[in-house]
Amino acid sequence: MRPLFPVLLSFGVVLGLATAGCSSSPLNRIDANRAAYESWPVEMQGAVFEGRAVQGMTPEMVRTALGPPTRVDVRSGANGEDEIWVYENGGASGLKLPLPNIGIGGSIGGVGASTGGRGSARGGSGSGNDPERREIVFKGGVVARVE
């Protein structure tokens, strides 16, 4: 019979890694900004909840949906200046860790972990299909387009 402490310690470490990126999820950012979120139109609330930026959003809405940008650029054009929020590898932290697959065995098994999955702790959908780079273009204080 194996000692239980090493198994529990391993499970705690794996669980800690799995939830490390969760503190910057849209739901946690919504909870931190609940009063503002509830005052937004339903369409904007849905996009924020899903971690998406859409036309017409304010910077506060985008920050709640996606977190802080990796960097902010300003471009001058014929129609004035555009503010571009650039997101690379999931935001300002650049954190991109695979989420472990955790399983608890039956009578003989134990706790197993694997990082072979495609998920990530990026604060997005975790599907592994998110773009590595996206730009949110603001014109006049609202999102004009998402690239």
C-alpha positions as a printed Julia matrix, in Angstrom:
147×3 Matrix{Float64}:
   0.0    0.0     0.0
   1.39   3.39   -0.97
   1.5    6.33    1.41
  -1.38   8.73    0.81
   0.53  12.01    1.34
   2.57  11.96   -1.91
  -0.59  11.25   -3.91
  -2.49  14.1    -2.25
   0.46  16.44   -2.69
   0.65  15.59   -6.4
  -3.08  16.17   -6.77
  -2.79  19.57   -5.05
   0.04  20.66   -7.35
  -1.85  19.56  -10.47
  -5.04  21.26   -9.27
  -3.09  24.45   -8.55
  -1.66  24.48  -12.06
  -5.06  23.82  -13.57
  -6.62  26.8   -11.83
  -3.67  29.19  -12.17
  -5.05  30.88  -15.27
  -8.61  30.93  -13.99
  -8.12  34.09  -11.96
  -8.1   36.06  -15.19
 -11.17  34.45  -16.74
 -14.04  36.58  -18.05
 -16.26  35.34  -15.21
 -13.8   36.49  -12.55
 -13.39  39.86  -14.28
 -17.21  40.19  -14.5
 -17.5   39.46  -10.78
 -14.91  42.14  -10.05
 -16.86  44.65  -12.18
 -20.43  43.41  -11.54
 -22.22  46.81  -11.29
 -20.84  48.04  -14.61
 -21.44  44.67  -16.31
 -25.12  44.65  -15.29
 -25.6   48.14  -16.77
 -24.4   47.08  -20.25
 -26.78  46.01  -23.06
 -27.58  42.28  -23.1
 -25.67  41.76  -26.38
 -22.52  43.23  -24.82
 -22.97  41.2   -21.64
 -23.17  38.01  -23.72
 -20.01  38.83  -25.68
 -18.12  39.72  -22.49
 -19.28  36.5   -20.82
 -18.02  34.53  -23.84
 -14.66  36.36  -23.78
 -15.21  38.1   -27.14
 -14.71  41.69  -28.3
 -17.34  43.08  -30.69
 -18.04  46.37  -32.45
 -19.39  49.1   -30.2
 -17.71  47.92  -27.0
 -16.02  50.41  -24.72
 -12.48  49.85  -23.42
 -13.96  48.78  -20.05
 -16.05  46.1   -21.76
 -13.07  44.78  -23.73
 -10.86  44.72  -20.64
 -13.56  42.76  -18.8
 -13.96  40.32  -21.7
 -10.29  39.79  -22.58
  -8.21  41.22  -19.74
  -5.46  43.78  -20.22
  -3.85  43.94  -23.66
  -0.27  42.9   -24.28
   0.35  46.41  -25.6
  -1.46  49.47  -26.94
  -0.49  51.13  -30.24
  -1.71  54.35  -31.82
  -1.96  54.68  -35.6
  -2.66  57.89  -37.49
  -4.81  57.67  -40.58
  -6.91  59.83  -42.88
  -9.82  59.67  -40.43
  -7.8   60.49  -37.3
  -6.04  58.28  -34.79
  -6.93  54.69  -33.99
  -6.02  53.08  -30.69
  -5.12  49.43  -31.2
  -5.1   46.95  -28.35
  -2.87  44.03  -29.25
  -3.39  40.65  -27.59
  -0.64  38.07  -28.04
  -0.67  34.64  -26.4
  -3.69  35.54  -24.32
  -2.98  39.0   -22.94
  -0.55  41.02  -20.9
   0.75  38.11  -18.85
   1.69  36.11  -21.95
   0.79  33.02  -19.89
   0.2   30.0   -22.08
   0.16  26.77  -20.12
  -1.49  23.52  -21.12
  -4.25  22.52  -18.73
  -3.59  19.11  -17.21
  -6.05  16.26  -17.62
  -6.86  15.05  -14.12
  -8.29  11.64  -13.39
  -9.03   9.88  -10.12
  -8.75   6.14  -10.36
 -10.91   3.42   -8.89
  -9.9    0.69   -6.47
  -6.34   0.3    -7.82
  -5.76   3.64   -9.52
  -4.81   6.91   -8.01
  -4.47  10.43   -9.22
  -3.12  10.91  -12.72
  -2.17  14.02  -14.6
  -1.21  14.76  -18.16
  -0.39  17.95  -20.01
  -1.01  16.46  -23.42
  -4.33  18.27  -23.89
  -4.87  21.2   -26.22
  -6.47  23.49  -23.61
  -4.68  26.48  -22.22
  -4.86  28.77  -19.24
  -5.21  31.84  -21.39
  -8.49  33.14  -20.13
 -10.26  32.48  -23.43
 -12.33  29.52  -24.35
  -9.41  27.15  -23.8
 -10.22  25.36  -27.02
  -6.7   25.58  -28.37
  -8.09  27.25  -31.51
  -7.75  30.84  -30.3
  -5.55  33.04  -32.47
  -2.07  33.72  -31.17
  -2.51  37.42  -31.97
  -5.52  39.66  -32.32
  -6.04  43.38  -32.53
  -8.96  45.4   -31.21
  -9.21  48.75  -33.04
 -10.86  51.63  -31.16
 -12.13  54.73  -32.93
 -13.8   57.46  -30.9
 -13.62  55.4   -27.69
 -15.45  52.31  -28.98
 -14.44  49.17  -30.85
 -14.55  49.86  -34.59
 -13.29  46.46  -35.66
 -11.68  43.26  -34.37
  -8.82  41.82  -36.42
